[in-house]
Short mmCIF file of C-alpha atoms in Angstrom, two decimals:
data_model
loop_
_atom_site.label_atom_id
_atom_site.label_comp_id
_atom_site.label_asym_id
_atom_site.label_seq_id
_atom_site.Cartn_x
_atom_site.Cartn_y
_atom_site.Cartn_z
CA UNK A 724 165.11 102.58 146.03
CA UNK A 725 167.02 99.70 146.47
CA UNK A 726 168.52 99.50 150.48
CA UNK A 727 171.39 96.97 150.76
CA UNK A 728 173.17 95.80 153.93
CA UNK A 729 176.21 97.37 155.04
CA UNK A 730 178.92 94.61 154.23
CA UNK A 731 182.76 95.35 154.16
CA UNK A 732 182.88 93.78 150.65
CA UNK A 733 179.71 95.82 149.39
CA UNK A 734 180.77 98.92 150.59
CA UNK A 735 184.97 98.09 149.52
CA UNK A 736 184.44 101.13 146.44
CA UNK A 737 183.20 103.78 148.36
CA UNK A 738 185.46 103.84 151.81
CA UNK A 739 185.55 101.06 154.84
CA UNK A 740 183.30 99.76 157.34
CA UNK A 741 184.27 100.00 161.07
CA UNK A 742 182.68 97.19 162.77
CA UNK A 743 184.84 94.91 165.56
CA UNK A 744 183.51 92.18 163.55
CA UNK A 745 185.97 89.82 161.97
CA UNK A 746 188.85 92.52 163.32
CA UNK A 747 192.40 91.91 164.13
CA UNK A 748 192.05 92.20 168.65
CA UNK A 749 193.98 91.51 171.08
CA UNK A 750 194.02 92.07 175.04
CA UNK A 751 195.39 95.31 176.39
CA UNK A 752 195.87 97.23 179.69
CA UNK A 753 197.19 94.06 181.49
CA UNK A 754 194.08 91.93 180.24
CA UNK A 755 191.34 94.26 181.17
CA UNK A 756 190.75 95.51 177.76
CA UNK A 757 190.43 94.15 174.44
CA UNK A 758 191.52 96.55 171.59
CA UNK A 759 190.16 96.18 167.84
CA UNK A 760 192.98 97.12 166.02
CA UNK A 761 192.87 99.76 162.99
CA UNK A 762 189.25 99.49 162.25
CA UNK A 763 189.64 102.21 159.55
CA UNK A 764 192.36 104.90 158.12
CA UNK A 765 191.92 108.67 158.76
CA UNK A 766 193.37 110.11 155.69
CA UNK A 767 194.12 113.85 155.61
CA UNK A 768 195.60 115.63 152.71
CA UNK A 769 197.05 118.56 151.82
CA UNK A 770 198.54 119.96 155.25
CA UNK A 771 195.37 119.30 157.28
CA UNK A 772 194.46 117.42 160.24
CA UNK A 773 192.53 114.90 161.68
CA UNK A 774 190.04 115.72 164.43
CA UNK A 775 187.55 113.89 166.36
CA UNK A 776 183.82 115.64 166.43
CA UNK A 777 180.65 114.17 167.76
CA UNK A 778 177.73 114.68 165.40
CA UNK A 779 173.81 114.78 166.85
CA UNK A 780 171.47 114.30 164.09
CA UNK A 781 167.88 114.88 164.43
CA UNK A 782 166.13 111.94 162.95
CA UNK A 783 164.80 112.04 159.66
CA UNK A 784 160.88 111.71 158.63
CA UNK A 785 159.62 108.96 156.29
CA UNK A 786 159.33 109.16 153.90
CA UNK A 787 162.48 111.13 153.41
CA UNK A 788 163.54 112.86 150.17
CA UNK A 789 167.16 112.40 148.58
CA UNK A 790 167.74 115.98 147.28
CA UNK A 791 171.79 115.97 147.38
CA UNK A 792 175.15 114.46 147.65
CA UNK A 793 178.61 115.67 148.97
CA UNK A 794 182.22 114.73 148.97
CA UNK A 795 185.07 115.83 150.85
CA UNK A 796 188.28 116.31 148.29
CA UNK A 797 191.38 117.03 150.89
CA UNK A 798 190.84 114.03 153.35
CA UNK A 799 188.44 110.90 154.40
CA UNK A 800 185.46 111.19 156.78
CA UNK A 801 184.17 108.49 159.44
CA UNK A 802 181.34 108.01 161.36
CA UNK A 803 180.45 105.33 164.08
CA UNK A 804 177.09 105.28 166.01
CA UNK A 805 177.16 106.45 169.39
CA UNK A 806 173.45 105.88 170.32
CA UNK A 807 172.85 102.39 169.74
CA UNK A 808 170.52 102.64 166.30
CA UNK A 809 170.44 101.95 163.02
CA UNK A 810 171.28 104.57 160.25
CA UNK A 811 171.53 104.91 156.55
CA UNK A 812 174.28 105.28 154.30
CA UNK A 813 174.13 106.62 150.71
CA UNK A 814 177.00 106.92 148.43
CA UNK A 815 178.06 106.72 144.79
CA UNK A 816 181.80 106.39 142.98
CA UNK A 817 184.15 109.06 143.01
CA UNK A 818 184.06 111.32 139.63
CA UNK A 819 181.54 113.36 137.82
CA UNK A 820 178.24 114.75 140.21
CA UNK A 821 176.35 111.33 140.67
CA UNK A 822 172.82 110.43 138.43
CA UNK A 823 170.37 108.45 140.64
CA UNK A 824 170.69 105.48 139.25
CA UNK A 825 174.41 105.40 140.55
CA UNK A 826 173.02 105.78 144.25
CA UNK A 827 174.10 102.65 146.66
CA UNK A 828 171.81 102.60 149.89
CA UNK A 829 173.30 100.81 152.61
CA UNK A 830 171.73 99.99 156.19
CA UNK A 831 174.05 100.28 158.64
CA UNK A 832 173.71 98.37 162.04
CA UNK A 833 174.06 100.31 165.12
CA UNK A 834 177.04 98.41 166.06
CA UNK A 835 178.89 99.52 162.17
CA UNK A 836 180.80 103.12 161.07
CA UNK A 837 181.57 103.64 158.14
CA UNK A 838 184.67 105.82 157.08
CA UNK A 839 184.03 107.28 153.60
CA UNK A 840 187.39 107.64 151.02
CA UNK A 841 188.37 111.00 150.05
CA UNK A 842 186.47 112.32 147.35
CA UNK A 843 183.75 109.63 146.97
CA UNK A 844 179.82 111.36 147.06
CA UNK A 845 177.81 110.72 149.84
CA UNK A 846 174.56 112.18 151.53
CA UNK A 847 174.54 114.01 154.74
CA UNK A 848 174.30 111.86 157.47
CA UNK A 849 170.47 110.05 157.49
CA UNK A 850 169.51 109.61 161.16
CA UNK A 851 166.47 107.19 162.03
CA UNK A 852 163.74 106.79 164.36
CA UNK A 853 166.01 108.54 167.71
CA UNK A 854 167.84 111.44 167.84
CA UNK A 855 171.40 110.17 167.96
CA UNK A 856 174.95 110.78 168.08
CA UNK A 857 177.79 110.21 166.00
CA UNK A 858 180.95 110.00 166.74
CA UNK A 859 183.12 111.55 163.37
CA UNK A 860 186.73 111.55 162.62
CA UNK A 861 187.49 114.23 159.68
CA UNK A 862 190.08 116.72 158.32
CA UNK A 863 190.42 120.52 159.48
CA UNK A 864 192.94 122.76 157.74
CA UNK A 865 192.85 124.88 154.53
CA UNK A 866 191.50 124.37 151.35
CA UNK A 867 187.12 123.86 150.67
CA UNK A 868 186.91 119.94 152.06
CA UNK A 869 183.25 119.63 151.17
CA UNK A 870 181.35 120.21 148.02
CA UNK A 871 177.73 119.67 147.80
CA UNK A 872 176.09 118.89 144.50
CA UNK A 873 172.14 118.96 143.96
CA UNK A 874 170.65 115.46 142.76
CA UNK A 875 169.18 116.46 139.14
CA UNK A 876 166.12 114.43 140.26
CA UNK A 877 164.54 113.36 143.97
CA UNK A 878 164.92 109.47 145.36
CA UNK A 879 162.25 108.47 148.07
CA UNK A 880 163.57 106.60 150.75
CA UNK A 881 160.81 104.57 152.82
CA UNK A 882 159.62 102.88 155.48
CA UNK A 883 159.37 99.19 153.48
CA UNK A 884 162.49 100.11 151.66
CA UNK A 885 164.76 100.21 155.48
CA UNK A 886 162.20 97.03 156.50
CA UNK A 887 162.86 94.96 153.26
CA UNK A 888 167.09 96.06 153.74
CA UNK A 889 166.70 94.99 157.58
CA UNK A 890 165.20 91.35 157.04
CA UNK A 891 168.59 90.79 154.42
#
């Protein structure tokens, strides 16, 4: 499988990357702070709201096995690193359950989020090499906000696949 760099451009169909990269900023707090301004949209549907979680995922073994996908219907879902590592990112468009082949792999730099778009497929979050936190901005409220669908056939992800994706 395929890994790509997480760009804002590559990633444009499935949500947006948070990175202060390239971001409107400009100095706060009487010049002691710099804020990056509106690195991303929470959007929350259907009488929800958004909340701010931190996430601590356990790193994953490689090779690692791509056995499913979710997406969350009623509101968008963002995660930025907290731990200072590199993670992966799998997604596919919004619609029908995703085949394989429609599987984007994205490497995401420890200092990029990524905030996925309401109802677009992606795979729980894919820790590497640390244990690591997360910091996630999502929807609570009522209605089912996450549906998990069963890839109809395994994807390996490996060691040479992150190393090819890291040197570009």
């Amino acid at each position: 499988m395929r890994i790509e760099p997480l760009t804002r451009a590559a990633f444009a169909p499935f949500g947006e990357v948070i990175q202060t990269e390239g971001a409107e900023h400009f100095p706060i707090n009487g010049g002691s702070t710099e804020r990056f301004h509106a690195l991303a949209r929470a959007e929350v549907l259907e009488g929800g709201e958004a909340i701010i979680s931190v996430f601590r995922a356990t790193p994953r073994a490689l090779p690692f096995t791509l056995q499913e996908m979710e997406y969350h219907p009623l509101g968008s879902q963002a995660f930025y690193p907290l731990s200072g590592l590199p993670y992966l990112v799998v997604v596919a468009p919004k619609g029908p359950p995703p085949a394989p082949e429609s599987l984007r792999v994205f490497l995401a730099r420890p200092d990029q989020g990524v905030n996925y778009a309401p109802g677009v497929w992606h795979h729980p979050l894919i820790g590497l090499y640390e244990t690591s936190d997360y910091l996630i901005i999502d929807r609570r409220g009522p209605g089912n906000n996450c549906v998990v669908q069963a890839l109809p056939r395994t994807i390996h992800i490996t060691q040479a696949n992150i190393s090819a994706a890291a040197k570009g």
